[in-house]
mmCIF file of C-alpha atoms in Angstrom:
data_model
loop_
_atom_site.group_PDB
_atom_site.id
_atom_site.type_symbol
_atom_site.label_atom_id
_atom_site.label_comp_id
_atom_site.label_asym_id
_atom_site.label_seq_id
_atom_site.Cartn_x
_atom_site.Cartn_y
_atom_site.Cartn_z
ATOM 1 C CA MET D 627 -6.141 -13.512 15.142
ATOM 2 C CA PRO D 628 -4.995 -12.184 11.753
ATOM 3 C CA SER D 629 -7.132 -12.806 8.700
ATOM 4 C CA LEU D 630 -5.970 -15.019 5.860
ATOM 5 C CA SER D 631 -5.350 -11.891 3.766
ATOM 6 C CA ASP D 632 -3.102 -10.510 6.525
ATOM 7 C CA VAL D 633 -1.147 -13.775 6.662
ATOM 8 C CA ILE D 634 -0.673 -13.880 2.879
ATOM 9 C CA GLU D 635 0.381 -10.220 2.836
ATOM 10 C CA ALA D 636 2.912 -10.780 5.630
ATOM 11 C CA TYR D 637 4.341 -13.807 3.828
ATOM 12 C CA LEU D 638 4.791 -11.894 0.567
ATOM 13 C CA LYS D 639 6.388 -8.928 2.347
ATOM 14 C CA GLU D 640 8.770 -11.288 4.131
ATOM 15 C CA LEU D 641 9.791 -12.757 0.777
ATOM 16 C CA LEU D 642 10.383 -9.266 -0.605
ATOM 17 C CA ASP D 643 12.444 -8.278 2.422
ATOM 18 C CA GLY D 644 14.652 -11.328 1.914
ATOM 19 C CA LEU D 645 15.483 -10.269 -1.643
ATOM 20 C CA GLN D 646 16.382 -6.657 -0.765
ATOM 21 C CA GLY D 647 14.736 -4.944 -3.705
ATOM 22 C CA GLY D 648 14.668 -7.774 -6.206
ATOM 23 C CA PRO D 649 11.433 -9.132 -7.592
ATOM 24 C CA VAL D 650 9.693 -12.198 -6.184
ATOM 25 C CA GLU D 651 8.338 -14.644 -8.748
ATOM 26 C CA LEU D 652 5.616 -17.019 -7.623
ATOM 27 C CA GLN D 653 2.966 -19.349 -8.965
ATOM 28 C CA ARG D 654 -0.584 -18.325 -8.021
ATOM 29 C CA GLY D 655 -1.632 -21.976 -7.672
ATOM 30 C CA GLU D 656 1.303 -22.828 -5.417
ATOM 31 C CA LEU D 657 0.475 -19.883 -3.159
ATOM 32 C CA ALA D 658 -3.171 -20.943 -3.028
ATOM 33 C CA GLN D 659 -2.102 -24.474 -2.035
ATOM 34 C CA ARG D 660 0.300 -23.161 0.596
ATOM 35 C CA PHE D 661 -2.481 -21.179 2.273
ATOM 36 C CA ALA D 662 -5.285 -23.664 1.490
ATOM 37 C CA CYS D 663 -7.352 -21.053 -0.295
ATOM 38 C CA ALA D 664 -8.761 -20.329 -3.726
ATOM 39 C CA PRO D 665 -6.525 -18.524 -6.253
ATOM 40 C CA SER D 666 -9.051 -15.678 -6.156
ATOM 41 C CA GLN D 667 -7.978 -15.022 -2.543
ATOM 42 C CA ILE D 668 -4.407 -14.529 -3.780
ATOM 43 C CA ASN D 669 -5.726 -12.155 -6.460
ATOM 44 C CA TYR D 670 -7.656 -10.210 -3.814
ATOM 45 C CA VAL D 671 -4.545 -9.741 -1.658
ATOM 46 C CA LEU D 672 -2.472 -8.639 -4.642
ATOM 47 C CA GLU D 673 -5.132 -6.201 -5.890
ATOM 48 C CA THR D 674 -5.809 -4.607 -2.497
ATOM 49 C CA ARG D 675 -2.553 -4.825 -0.556
ATOM 50 C CA PHE D 676 0.101 -4.563 -3.265
ATOM 51 C CA THR D 677 -0.967 -1.537 -5.295
ATOM 52 C CA THR D 678 1.276 1.100 -6.849
ATOM 53 C CA ALA D 679 -0.102 3.596 -4.319
ATOM 54 C CA ARG D 680 1.312 1.364 -1.596
ATOM 55 C CA GLY D 681 4.626 1.090 -3.403
ATOM 56 C CA TYR D 682 4.417 -2.205 -5.265
ATOM 57 C CA LEU D 683 4.407 -3.344 -8.852
ATOM 58 C CA VAL D 684 2.595 -6.580 -9.640
ATOM 59 C CA GLU D 685 2.975 -8.309 -12.982
ATOM 60 C CA SER D 686 1.047 -11.464 -13.653
ATOM 61 C CA ARG D 687 0.242 -13.889 -16.369
ATOM 62 C CA ARG D 688 -2.580 -16.340 -15.908
ATOM 63 C CA GLY D 689 -2.821 -19.879 -17.143
ATOM 64 C CA GLY D 690 -0.851 -23.085 -16.676
ATOM 65 C CA GLY D 691 2.559 -21.460 -17.089
ATOM 66 C CA GLY D 692 1.464 -18.251 -15.450
ATOM 67 C CA PHE D 693 3.335 -16.409 -12.765
ATOM 68 C CA ILE D 694 3.159 -13.489 -10.389
ATOM 69 C CA ARG D 695 6.125 -11.119 -10.238
ATOM 70 C CA LEU D 696 6.035 -8.784 -7.264
ATOM 71 C CA ARG D 697 8.451 -5.891 -6.828
ATOM 72 C CA ARG D 698 8.707 -3.128 -4.229
ATOM 73 C CA LEU D 699 9.025 0.328 -5.789
ATOM 74 C CA VAL D 700 11.677 2.431 -4.114
ATOM 75 C CA VAL D 701 11.246 6.141 -3.446
ATOM 76 C CA GLY D 702 14.682 7.661 -3.839
ATOM 77 C CA SER D 703 14.981 11.423 -4.003
ATOM 78 C CA MET D 704 12.982 14.148 -2.319
ATOM 79 C CA ALA D 705 11.732 15.189 -5.762
ATOM 80 C CA GLU D 706 10.258 11.690 -6.187
ATOM 81 C CA VAL D 707 8.600 11.927 -2.763
ATOM 82 C CA LEU D 708 7.076 15.305 -3.598
ATOM 83 C CA ALA D 709 5.905 13.998 -6.973
ATOM 84 C CA LEU D 710 4.324 10.976 -5.271
ATOM 85 C CA ILE D 711 2.487 13.206 -2.795
ATOM 86 C CA ASP D 712 1.314 15.546 -5.535
ATOM 87 C CA GLU D 713 0.170 12.662 -7.745
ATOM 88 C CA SER D 714 -1.610 10.848 -4.919
ATOM 89 C CA LEU D 715 -3.311 13.883 -3.396
ATOM 90 C CA SER D 716 -4.095 16.148 -6.348
ATOM 91 C CA ALA D 717 -7.646 14.746 -6.435
ATOM 92 C CA PRO D 718 -10.022 13.711 -3.655
ATOM 93 C CA ALA D 719 -8.475 10.868 -1.651
ATOM 94 C CA SER D 720 -10.372 7.901 -0.292
ATOM 95 C CA GLN D 721 -9.323 6.556 3.072
ATOM 96 C CA GLU D 722 -7.761 3.562 1.327
ATOM 97 C CA ARG D 723 -5.696 5.754 -1.008
ATOM 98 C CA ALA D 724 -4.536 7.987 1.852
ATOM 99 C CA GLN D 725 -3.646 4.986 3.997
ATOM 100 C CA GLY D 726 -1.726 3.414 1.126
ATOM 101 C CA LEU D 727 0.334 6.564 0.689
ATOM 102 C CA LEU D 728 1.025 6.843 4.424
ATOM 103 C CA ASP D 729 2.043 3.178 4.605
ATOM 104 C CA ARG D 730 4.373 3.602 1.644
ATOM 105 C CA LEU D 731 6.041 6.662 3.191
ATOM 106 C CA LEU D 732 6.444 4.801 6.499
ATOM 107 C CA ASP D 733 7.980 1.787 4.736
ATOM 108 C CA ALA D 734 10.380 4.103 2.892
ATOM 109 C CA GLY D 735 11.493 5.654 6.199
ATOM 110 C CA ILE D 736 10.171 9.088 5.252
ATOM 111 C CA LEU D 737 7.632 9.110 8.087
ATOM 112 C CA THR D 738 8.285 7.989 11.633
ATOM 113 C CA PRO D 739 5.821 5.546 13.182
ATOM 114 C CA ARG D 740 4.508 8.375 15.347
ATOM 115 C CA GLU D 741 3.942 10.727 12.382
ATOM 116 C CA HIS D 742 2.258 7.867 10.526
ATOM 117 C CA ALA D 743 -0.080 7.180 13.470
ATOM 118 C CA VAL D 744 -1.018 10.841 13.942
ATOM 119 C CA MET D 745 -1.732 11.375 10.245
ATOM 120 C CA THR D 746 -3.684 8.130 10.005
ATOM 121 C CA ALA D 747 -5.903 9.218 12.900
ATOM 122 C CA ALA D 748 -6.356 12.720 11.477
ATOM 123 C CA VAL D 749 -7.608 11.571 8.071
ATOM 124 C CA HIS D 750 -9.700 8.598 9.204
ATOM 125 C CA ARG D 751 -13.364 8.577 8.145
ATOM 126 C CA GLU D 752 -14.444 8.482 11.806
ATOM 127 C CA THR D 753 -12.499 11.690 12.455
ATOM 128 C CA LEU D 754 -13.647 13.605 9.368
ATOM 129 C CA LEU D 755 -17.341 13.707 10.153
ATOM 130 C CA ILE D 756 -18.621 15.187 6.917
ATOM 131 C CA ASP D 757 -20.346 13.577 3.961
ATOM 132 C CA LEU D 758 -18.745 12.470 0.721
ATOM 133 C CA PRO D 759 -17.369 13.893 -1.530
ATOM 134 C CA GLY D 760 -16.368 16.701 0.834
ATOM 135 C CA ARG D 761 -14.683 14.239 3.187
ATOM 136 C CA ASP D 762 -12.345 12.937 0.448
ATOM 137 C CA ILE D 763 -11.511 16.479 -0.676
ATOM 138 C CA LEU D 764 -10.761 17.541 2.910
ATOM 139 C CA ARG D 765 -8.728 14.363 3.527
ATOM 140 C CA ALA D 766 -6.482 15.050 0.502
ATOM 141 C CA SER D 767 -5.990 18.681 1.481
ATOM 142 C CA LEU D 768 -5.194 17.906 5.140
ATOM 143 C CA LEU D 769 -2.858 15.054 4.321
ATOM 144 C CA LYS D 770 -0.976 17.046 1.706
ATOM 145 C CA ALA D 771 -0.506 19.942 4.157
ATOM 146 C CA MET D 772 0.687 17.626 6.945
ATOM 147 C CA LEU D 773 3.123 15.756 4.691
ATOM 148 C CA LEU D 774 4.619 18.936 3.277
ATOM 149 C CA ALA D 775 4.996 20.362 6.789
ATOM 150 C CA VAL D 776 6.839 17.233 7.958
ATOM 151 C CA LEU D 777 9.094 17.224 4.904
ATOM 152 C CA ARG D 778 10.034 20.881 5.421
ATOM 153 C CA ALA D 779 10.888 20.364 9.114
#
């Protein structure tokens, strides 16, 4: 059974898909009512599932007239893809950061589901059995090499 965060994320992605690139504007309180949860749960989903690393831009204003504006960032040219990879993997990469990048590249159609699955398995913390910070350094290096190899093929 999916968690409440998964359900909220799926709902927001469905709204975004329906607008084909346009922003979604929502009220935090209305979302919280819809899912019978606290507004902090909505904040949690937005902060963890809709990050720029995952390809989203979230604007929000709190208060009575506040809103949430959610937009999917589009990766257009190969130069933008290479810049995204370089920016995301130039420093040690946590599993969450690596997974966000892989998910974004899958959503953009740059990776196939199979490539996504293989790379996810290769950089998972249970696969890279070394201590931090070495694990995050190795993860960034491996992922960057794999992504560049796929893009050159």
